[in-house]
């Protein structure tokens, strides 16, 4: 049946059918859709909590990784001092994780230099020079013709390789020189320049030389100002020579950085314990989303066991509590910095070995939980996401059926209105006929 262009609900019956239909549909939604929405909300809350726990466990795993790999014990501080000057203006020092402790006195006697040669002055850079002859640089020949300009000669030189480069310098108006510079510093990289005809009358402005420095009284030469083979794991960048000034360089273990890493580990573990406590705590009338979850209880139990475990080390160094990391009654960890520093000072090898062994076992377990795709928590969240997806499909299906039912009810009420209209029309006709008959009978 075609729906009228204009539709007024209850025009004949004086009933608001739209309101009646909406109330009926709302009842159907409460019966069919609301339970699904409530279930979906509960699953989303669980999913959010598992993802939050996964992030916390991944962070703890990253903290354990530093101890497992030994990186946490390989942090060093560079102490650089000099009297009366800023030592950073003379050298820069950087370290790698392979650096070793040590103390050194440095005196920078000279910087490494690259060879620099300059030609005689020419009056033009773009006009033919009228020169003919041969130029050799490190055995490589450049043929000079009378048509060559200073620019073309520069370009010919620069096609010969990367060991040297030519450029043109404008000294003043109408005066140009050809500058030839070696690309590497050091005496071994001095340029072998031959100008048999004396076409350019080259002069050596800067001679190639090695860097020269004195280390603890020993004179040392290097071809570069970047020196990375003087001390293990240490790179020194020479910035300027300063004969007569001694720089004091000390490389020492950065225990502050190690302490910070342990504190970060303890903090990360305690955040996870707080998560457990929150989910397992009971409040009257309130049920936490993960309160009875067996997986969560298993994770809590395993983490506690790994923290309390004894490892294969001498007695007194086979559990974390001996180096100041202790488990409290509420499940959290405390860290006694002074105890740890005393143990690290007296027994550095056993102390670091203990942290590495505990972290290795902890990391291996956390890998099983947090590894993408195959980790237990990834599987857990994946299952919840699929459940939510199925509920969304059910909600969409029910919404579709409810809309169809709404349309069916609307059509039924329209038909009822039309039937009522016909009945009213018949009633009106009968009333008129009765009135006419009554008048005629008089």
Short mmCIF file of C-alpha atoms in Angstrom, two decimals:
data_model
loop_
_atom_site.label_atom_id
_atom_site.label_comp_id
_atom_site.label_asym_id
_atom_site.label_seq_id
_atom_site.Cartn_x
_atom_site.Cartn_y
_atom_site.Cartn_z
CA UNK A 1 0.00 0.00 0.00
CA UNK A 2 1.38 3.38 -0.98
CA UNK A 3 1.91 5.68 1.98
CA UNK A 4 0.18 9.06 1.75
CA UNK A 5 2.34 12.05 0.93
CA UNK A 6 1.22 13.73 4.13
CA UNK A 7 0.73 11.65 7.25
CA UNK A 8 -0.80 12.85 10.51
CA UNK A 9 -0.74 10.28 13.32
CA UNK A 10 -4.23 9.49 14.81
CA UNK A 11 -6.14 11.97 12.65
CA UNK A 12 -9.26 9.82 12.75
CA UNK A 13 -8.75 7.81 15.95
CA UNK A 14 -7.37 10.77 17.93
CA UNK A 15 -4.61 8.45 19.12
CA UNK A 16 -0.89 9.33 18.68
CA UNK A 17 0.13 6.12 16.94
CA UNK A 18 3.76 7.31 16.49
CA UNK A 19 4.12 7.62 20.24
CA UNK A 20 2.55 4.18 20.72
CA UNK A 21 4.90 2.64 18.15
CA UNK A 22 7.96 4.33 19.72
CA UNK A 23 7.06 2.93 23.13
CA UNK A 24 6.55 -0.55 21.69
CA UNK A 25 9.90 -0.36 19.89
CA UNK A 26 11.61 0.88 23.06
CA UNK A 27 10.31 -2.21 24.87
CA UNK A 28 11.71 -4.41 22.09
CA UNK A 29 15.09 -2.66 22.37
CA UNK A 30 15.18 -3.20 26.11
CA UNK A 31 14.41 -6.86 25.53
CA UNK A 32 16.74 -7.56 22.59
CA UNK A 33 19.42 -4.85 22.26
CA UNK A 34 20.11 -3.54 25.75
CA UNK A 35 21.36 -6.91 27.11
CA UNK A 36 23.77 -7.12 24.18
CA UNK A 37 24.97 -3.55 24.77
CA UNK A 38 25.49 -4.29 28.46
CA UNK A 39 27.49 -7.42 27.60
CA UNK A 40 29.53 -5.44 25.08
CA UNK A 41 30.26 -2.74 27.67
CA UNK A 42 31.51 -5.36 30.13
CA UNK A 43 33.74 -6.95 27.49
CA UNK A 44 35.14 -3.55 26.48
CA UNK A 45 35.98 -2.82 30.10
CA UNK A 46 37.82 -6.14 30.38
CA UNK A 47 39.62 -5.49 27.08
CA UNK A 48 40.76 -2.07 28.29
CA UNK A 49 42.08 -3.56 31.53
CA UNK A 50 44.00 -6.35 29.77
CA UNK A 51 45.55 -3.84 27.38
CA UNK A 52 46.54 -1.64 30.31
CA UNK A 53 48.16 -4.62 32.05
CA UNK A 54 49.94 -5.58 28.82
CA UNK A 55 51.48 -2.10 28.61
CA UNK A 56 52.67 -2.29 32.22
CA UNK A 57 54.15 -5.76 31.72
CA UNK A 58 55.88 -4.65 28.50
CA UNK A 59 57.42 -1.71 30.36
CA UNK A 60 58.64 -4.07 33.10
CA UNK A 61 60.03 -6.40 30.44
CA UNK A 62 61.99 -3.49 28.90
CA UNK A 63 63.44 -2.66 32.33
CA UNK A 64 64.44 -6.30 32.82
CA UNK A 65 65.99 -6.32 29.32
CA UNK A 66 68.64 -3.76 30.33
CA UNK A 67 69.80 -6.00 33.18
CA UNK A 68 69.46 -9.17 31.11
CA UNK A 69 71.71 -7.76 28.36
CA UNK A 70 74.07 -6.12 30.85
CA UNK A 71 73.48 -2.63 29.43
CA UNK A 72 72.43 -1.33 32.83
CA UNK A 73 75.95 -2.03 34.15
CA UNK A 74 77.73 -0.43 31.20
CA UNK A 75 76.92 3.21 31.83
CA UNK A 76 79.92 5.45 32.44
CA UNK A 77 80.41 9.10 33.31
CA UNK A 78 82.96 11.30 31.56
CA UNK A 79 84.63 13.86 33.84
CA UNK A 80 86.66 16.44 31.95
CA UNK A 81 88.47 19.29 33.71
CA UNK A 82 91.16 21.87 33.03
CA UNK A 83 92.49 24.87 34.91
CA UNK A 84 91.44 28.28 33.64
CA UNK A 85 89.65 27.17 30.46
CA UNK A 86 86.57 25.32 29.28
CA UNK A 87 87.90 21.85 28.36
CA UNK A 88 84.94 21.34 26.01
CA UNK A 89 86.44 24.03 23.79
CA UNK A 90 89.54 21.85 23.32
CA UNK A 91 88.13 18.34 23.00
CA UNK A 92 84.81 16.50 22.98
CA UNK A 93 84.55 13.00 24.42
CA UNK A 94 81.93 10.34 23.76
CA UNK A 95 81.69 6.76 25.00
CA UNK A 96 80.29 3.46 23.85
CA UNK A 97 79.15 0.59 26.07
CA UNK A 98 82.61 -1.00 25.66
CA UNK A 99 84.43 1.81 27.48
CA UNK A 100 86.53 1.01 30.53
CA UNK A 101 87.28 3.01 33.64
CA UNK A 102 90.45 5.08 33.65
CA UNK A 103 92.07 8.44 34.39
CA UNK A 104 94.22 10.34 31.88
CA UNK A 105 96.12 13.60 31.47
CA UNK A 106 95.96 15.04 27.95
CA UNK A 107 97.80 17.88 26.26
CA UNK A 108 96.80 18.79 22.71
CA UNK A 109 100.00 19.85 20.94
CA UNK A 110 98.70 20.15 17.40
CA UNK A 111 95.68 19.37 15.24
CA UNK A 112 95.72 17.16 12.18
CA UNK A 113 95.73 19.22 9.00
CA UNK A 114 94.97 18.58 5.34
CA UNK A 115 97.29 19.79 2.54
CA UNK A 116 96.33 23.17 1.03
CA UNK A 117 98.04 24.65 -2.07
CA UNK A 118 97.40 27.93 -3.86
CA UNK A 119 98.33 29.04 -7.37
CA UNK A 120 99.67 32.38 -8.52
CA UNK A 121 97.15 35.18 -9.15
CA UNK A 122 95.20 35.22 -12.43
CA UNK A 123 93.22 38.19 -13.74
CA UNK A 124 90.15 36.20 -14.81
CA UNK A 125 88.38 33.00 -13.90
CA UNK A 126 86.34 32.69 -17.10
CA UNK A 127 88.74 33.81 -19.83
CA UNK A 128 91.23 31.46 -21.58
CA UNK A 129 94.56 31.59 -19.79
CA UNK A 130 96.68 30.70 -22.83
CA UNK A 131 98.57 28.08 -20.82
CA UNK A 132 99.76 24.77 -22.25
CA UNK A 133 101.35 21.93 -20.36
CA UNK A 134 100.84 19.16 -17.85
CA UNK A 135 99.79 19.10 -14.21
CA UNK A 136 100.14 15.97 -12.03
CA UNK A 137 98.38 15.44 -8.67
CA UNK A 138 99.15 12.21 -6.86
CA UNK A 139 100.28 10.76 -10.18
CA UNK A 140 97.07 11.70 -12.01
CA UNK A 141 97.62 13.87 -15.10
CA UNK A 142 95.63 16.91 -16.20
CA UNK A 143 96.35 18.22 -19.70
CA UNK A 144 96.23 22.02 -19.86
CA UNK A 145 95.43 23.67 -23.23
CA UNK A 146 95.54 27.28 -24.26
CA UNK A 147 91.74 27.45 -24.36
CA UNK A 148 91.38 26.40 -20.74
CA UNK A 149 90.07 28.90 -18.22
CA UNK A 150 90.59 28.77 -14.48
CA UNK A 151 87.07 27.33 -14.25
CA UNK A 152 87.65 24.51 -16.74
CA UNK A 153 90.94 23.61 -15.05
CA UNK A 154 89.14 23.44 -11.70
CA UNK A 155 86.50 21.16 -13.22
CA UNK A 156 89.12 18.89 -14.78
CA UNK A 157 90.83 18.49 -11.42
CA UNK A 158 87.57 17.70 -9.65
CA UNK A 159 86.80 14.81 -12.00
CA UNK A 160 89.93 12.92 -10.89
CA UNK A 161 88.54 11.48 -7.62
CA UNK A 162 87.79 12.19 -3.99
CA UNK A 163 91.31 12.57 -2.58
CA UNK A 164 91.46 16.31 -3.34
CA UNK A 165 89.26 19.15 -4.50
CA UNK A 166 89.95 22.37 -6.41
CA UNK A 167 88.16 25.68 -5.97
CA UNK A 168 88.56 29.28 -7.13
CA UNK A 169 89.08 32.09 -4.63
CA UNK A 170 88.49 35.70 -5.56
CA UNK A 171 91.23 37.59 -3.69
CA UNK A 172 90.06 41.02 -4.79
CA UNK A 173 88.59 42.61 -7.91
CA UNK A 174 90.40 41.16 -10.96
CA UNK A 175 92.52 38.72 -8.90
CA UNK A 176 91.75 34.99 -8.71
CA UNK A 177 93.69 31.99 -7.45
CA UNK A 178 93.21 28.25 -7.83
CA UNK A 179 93.03 26.56 -4.41
CA UNK A 180 93.81 22.87 -4.12
CA UNK A 181 92.91 21.06 -0.89
CA UNK A 182 93.42 17.47 0.21
CA UNK A 183 90.25 15.81 1.50
CA UNK A 184 91.98 13.88 4.29
CA UNK A 185 94.16 15.08 7.13
CA UNK A 186 97.46 13.51 8.14
CA UNK A 187 101.01 13.39 6.85
CA UNK A 188 100.30 10.24 4.84
CA UNK A 189 97.66 12.13 2.88
CA UNK A 190 99.93 14.97 1.71
CA UNK A 191 99.38 15.82 -1.95
CA UNK A 192 102.10 15.00 -4.48
CA UNK A 193 101.82 18.05 -6.74
CA UNK A 194 103.90 18.34 -9.97
CA UNK A 195 103.85 21.41 -12.24
CA UNK A 196 106.82 20.80 -14.59
CA UNK A 197 106.28 23.93 -16.71
CA UNK A 198 105.61 26.14 -13.70
CA UNK A 199 102.20 27.10 -15.11
CA UNK A 200 100.63 27.79 -11.73
CA UNK A 201 103.57 28.43 -9.40
CA UNK A 202 101.83 26.56 -6.57
CA UNK A 203 102.68 27.39 -2.97
CA UNK A 204 101.96 25.16 0.03
CA UNK A 205 99.77 27.24 2.38
CA UNK A 206 99.10 24.48 4.93
CA UNK A 207 101.17 21.33 5.19
CA UNK A 208 99.43 18.05 5.86
CA UNK A 209 100.23 16.88 9.35
CA UNK A 210 99.13 14.42 12.00
CA UNK A 211 97.41 15.35 15.23
CA UNK A 212 99.93 15.44 18.05
CA UNK A 213 98.99 15.00 21.69
CA UNK A 214 100.58 13.94 24.94
CA UNK A 215 98.78 11.26 26.99
CA UNK A 216 100.07 10.70 30.53
CA UNK A 217 103.45 11.98 29.35
CA UNK A 218 103.55 9.83 26.19
CA UNK A 219 103.53 11.62 22.82
CA UNK A 220 100.91 10.18 20.44
CA UNK A 221 100.27 10.84 16.74
CA UNK A 222 97.07 10.22 14.75
CA UNK A 223 96.19 11.19 11.16
CA UNK A 224 92.74 12.48 12.15
CA UNK A 225 91.28 14.82 14.73
CA UNK A 226 88.69 12.14 15.48
CA UNK A 227 90.48 9.53 17.57
CA UNK A 228 88.66 6.32 18.50
CA UNK A 229 91.55 3.89 18.99
CA UNK A 230 93.38 5.55 21.86
CA UNK A 231 91.19 4.16 24.68
CA UNK A 232 88.73 1.28 24.45
CA UNK A 233 85.18 2.48 23.84
CA UNK A 234 86.19 6.14 23.85
CA UNK A 235 86.09 8.64 20.98
CA UNK A 236 87.94 11.94 21.30
CA UNK A 237 87.27 14.83 18.92
CA UNK A 238 90.10 17.37 18.89
CA UNK A 239 88.85 20.94 18.46
CA UNK A 240 91.93 23.10 18.99
CA UNK A 241 95.54 22.81 19.98
CA UNK A 242 96.55 24.23 23.34
CA UNK A 243 100.17 23.35 24.17
CA UNK A 244 101.06 23.83 27.81
CA UNK A 245 97.52 23.18 29.08
CA UNK A 246 96.71 19.84 30.70
CA UNK A 247 93.25 18.34 30.45
CA UNK A 248 92.19 15.84 33.11
CA UNK A 249 89.94 13.09 31.76
CA UNK A 250 88.35 10.47 34.01
CA UNK A 251 86.00 7.64 32.98
CA UNK A 252 84.11 6.06 35.87
CA UNK A 253 81.11 3.82 36.40
CA UNK A 254 77.83 5.74 36.47
CA UNK A 255 76.24 4.18 39.54
CA UNK A 256 73.58 6.91 39.59
CA UNK A 257 72.29 5.67 36.25
CA UNK A 258 72.25 2.07 37.54
CA UNK A 259 70.37 3.16 40.68
CA UNK A 260 67.81 4.96 38.50
CA UNK A 261 67.25 1.84 36.40
CA UNK A 262 66.65 -0.26 39.52
CA UNK A 263 64.24 2.35 40.89
CA UNK A 264 62.40 2.37 37.55
CA UNK A 265 62.19 -1.44 37.68
CA UNK A 266 60.79 -1.40 41.23
CA UNK A 267 58.30 1.33 40.33
CA UNK A 268 57.13 -0.62 37.26
CA UNK A 269 56.68 -3.80 39.29
CA UNK A 270 54.75 -1.96 42.01
CA UNK A 271 52.38 -0.46 39.43
CA UNK A 272 51.54 -4.00 38.31
CA UNK A 273 50.98 -5.07 41.93
CA UNK A 274 48.63 -2.10 42.38
CA UNK A 275 46.72 -3.27 39.31
CA UNK A 276 46.34 -6.75 40.83
CA UNK A 277 45.25 -5.32 44.18
CA UNK A 278 42.64 -3.13 42.52
CA UNK A 279 41.13 -6.06 40.60
CA UNK A 280 41.19 -8.48 43.54
CA UNK A 281 39.85 -6.05 46.14
CA UNK A 282 36.22 -6.50 47.22
CA UNK A 283 33.77 -3.71 47.88
CA UNK A 284 30.19 -4.51 48.87
CA UNK A 285 27.93 -4.30 45.87
CA UNK A 286 30.82 -3.99 43.44
CA UNK A 287 32.36 -6.77 41.37
CA UNK A 288 35.62 -5.88 39.60
CA UNK A 289 35.77 -6.98 35.93
CA UNK A 290 38.77 -9.31 36.44
CA UNK A 291 38.16 -10.31 40.05
CA UNK A 292 37.80 -14.03 39.43
CA UNK A 293 40.02 -14.31 36.36
CA UNK A 294 42.25 -17.38 36.62
CA UNK A 295 44.78 -16.03 34.12
CA UNK A 296 45.28 -12.86 36.13
CA UNK A 297 45.81 -14.81 39.34
CA UNK A 298 48.32 -17.03 37.56
CA UNK A 299 50.32 -14.01 36.35
CA UNK A 300 50.37 -12.52 39.84
CA UNK A 301 51.54 -15.78 41.38
CA UNK A 302 54.30 -16.34 38.80
CA UNK A 303 55.66 -12.79 39.05
CA UNK A 304 55.84 -13.10 42.85
CA UNK A 305 57.69 -16.41 42.55
CA UNK A 306 60.20 -14.97 40.07
CA UNK A 307 60.96 -12.05 42.39
CA UNK A 308 61.40 -14.36 45.39
CA UNK A 309 63.39 -17.02 43.51
CA UNK A 310 66.86 -18.10 44.57
CA UNK A 311 69.45 -18.33 41.81
CA UNK A 312 72.65 -20.31 41.41
CA UNK A 313 75.05 -17.94 43.20
CA UNK A 314 76.89 -18.01 46.54
CA UNK A 315 74.76 -17.75 49.67
CA UNK A 316 74.18 -14.10 50.48
CA UNK A 317 73.95 -13.24 46.76
CA UNK A 318 71.34 -15.71 45.55
CA UNK A 319 68.19 -13.62 46.13
CA UNK A 320 67.26 -9.99 45.53
CA UNK A 321 66.62 -9.32 49.20
CA UNK A 322 70.38 -9.64 49.89
CA UNK A 323 71.11 -6.61 47.71
CA UNK A 324 68.36 -4.39 49.07
CA UNK A 325 65.37 -5.31 46.87
CA UNK A 326 62.74 -6.80 49.17
CA UNK A 327 59.14 -7.98 48.84
CA UNK A 328 56.70 -6.48 51.34
CA UNK A 329 53.56 -8.01 52.88
CA UNK A 330 51.35 -6.09 50.45
CA UNK A 331 53.26 -7.58 47.49
CA UNK A 332 55.17 -4.43 46.55
CA UNK A 333 58.94 -4.10 46.32
CA UNK A 334 61.18 -1.75 48.28
CA UNK A 335 64.69 -0.72 47.30
CA UNK A 336 67.35 0.15 49.88
CA UNK A 337 69.89 2.17 47.96
CA UNK A 338 72.57 2.11 50.67
CA UNK A 339 72.47 -1.69 50.99
CA UNK A 340 72.77 -2.08 47.23
CA UNK A 341 75.71 0.33 46.93
CA UNK A 342 77.55 -1.46 49.74
CA UNK A 343 77.06 -4.84 48.01
CA UNK A 344 78.03 -3.39 44.64
CA UNK A 345 81.21 -1.97 46.12
CA UNK A 346 82.25 -5.13 47.99
CA UNK A 347 81.02 -7.78 45.53
CA UNK A 348 80.40 -6.13 42.14
CA UNK A 349 80.47 -9.36 40.13
CA UNK A 350 78.03 -11.28 42.34
CA UNK A 351 75.73 -8.26 42.61
CA UNK A 352 75.50 -7.74 38.85
CA UNK A 353 75.23 -11.50 38.22
CA UNK A 354 72.27 -11.73 40.61
CA UNK A 355 70.41 -8.93 38.82
CA UNK A 356 71.16 -10.51 35.45
CA UNK A 357 69.97 -14.00 36.46
CA UNK A 358 66.72 -12.79 38.03
CA UNK A 359 66.08 -10.47 35.07
CA UNK A 360 66.74 -13.28 32.60
CA UNK A 361 64.04 -15.51 34.15
CA UNK A 362 61.66 -12.57 34.47
CA UNK A 363 62.21 -11.45 30.88
CA UNK A 364 61.63 -14.94 29.50
CA UNK A 365 58.28 -15.15 31.31
CA UNK A 366 57.25 -11.63 30.29
CA UNK A 367 58.11 -12.48 26.67
CA UNK A 368 55.56 -15.30 26.82
CA UNK A 369 52.96 -12.81 28.03
CA UNK A 370 53.64 -9.79 25.83
CA UNK A 371 55.12 -11.08 22.54
CA UNK A 372 52.99 -9.74 19.65
CA UNK A 373 50.61 -12.28 18.07
CA UNK A 374 51.81 -15.28 20.17
CA UNK A 375 51.88 -13.75 23.66
CA UNK A 376 49.25 -14.88 26.18
CA UNK A 377 47.87 -11.35 26.66
CA UNK A 378 47.70 -10.82 22.92
CA UNK A 379 45.65 -14.00 22.61
CA UNK A 380 43.47 -12.88 25.52
CA UNK A 381 42.73 -9.46 24.03
CA UNK A 382 42.25 -11.00 20.58
CA UNK A 383 39.55 -13.32 21.97
CA UNK A 384 37.77 -10.41 23.63
CA UNK A 385 37.92 -8.35 20.43
CA UNK A 386 36.35 -11.20 18.46
CA UNK A 387 33.60 -11.56 21.08
CA UNK A 388 32.88 -7.82 20.84
CA UNK A 389 32.82 -8.06 17.06
CA UNK A 390 30.24 -10.87 17.20
CA UNK A 391 28.09 -8.89 19.63
CA UNK A 392 28.24 -5.88 17.29
CA UNK A 393 26.98 -8.12 14.50
CA UNK A 394 24.14 -9.34 16.74
CA UNK A 395 23.24 -5.75 17.68
CA UNK A 396 23.17 -4.72 14.01
CA UNK A 397 20.94 -7.71 13.21
CA UNK A 398 18.52 -6.92 16.04
CA UNK A 399 18.45 -3.23 15.08
CA UNK A 400 17.58 -4.24 11.53
CA UNK A 401 14.76 -6.54 12.70
CA UNK A 402 13.42 -3.89 15.07
CA UNK A 403 13.35 -1.30 12.27
CA UNK A 404 11.44 -3.79 10.11
CA UNK A 405 8.99 -4.38 12.96
CA UNK A 406 8.59 -0.63 13.42
CA UNK A 407 7.72 -0.21 9.77
CA UNK A 408 5.25 -3.13 9.95
CA UNK A 409 3.50 -1.59 12.96
CA UNK A 410 3.36 1.76 11.25
CA UNK A 411 1.71 0.24 8.19
CA UNK A 412 -0.76 -1.63 10.38
CA UNK A 413 -1.77 1.53 12.22
CA UNK A 414 -2.12 3.37 8.92
CA UNK A 415 -4.44 0.63 7.68
CA UNK A 416 -6.39 0.86 10.93
CA UNK A 417 -6.75 4.63 10.48
CA UNK A 418 -8.07 4.10 6.96
CA UNK A 419 -10.55 1.48 8.20
CA UNK A 420 -11.71 3.83 10.96
CA UNK A 421 -12.10 6.58 8.37
CA UNK A 422 -14.31 4.33 6.25
CA UNK A 423 -16.39 3.33 9.27
CA UNK A 424 -16.78 6.98 10.25
CA UNK A 425 -17.86 7.83 6.72
CA UNK A 426 -20.44 4.99 6.75
CA UNK A 427 -21.66 6.07 10.18
CA UNK A 428 -22.10 9.63 8.97
CA UNK A 429 -24.06 8.40 5.93
CA UNK A 430 -26.35 6.22 8.02
CA UNK A 431 -26.99 9.12 10.39
CA UNK A 432 -28.00 11.31 7.48
CA UNK A 433 -30.31 8.62 6.07
CA UNK A 434 -32.00 8.15 9.44
CA UNK A 435 -32.52 11.91 9.76
CA UNK A 436 -34.06 12.08 6.25
CA UNK A 437 -36.34 9.10 6.93
CA UNK A 438 -37.51 10.62 10.21
CA UNK A 439 -38.36 13.94 8.55
CA UNK A 440 -40.28 12.24 5.71
CA UNK A 441 -42.39 10.25 8.16
CA UNK A 442 -43.88 13.42 9.66
#
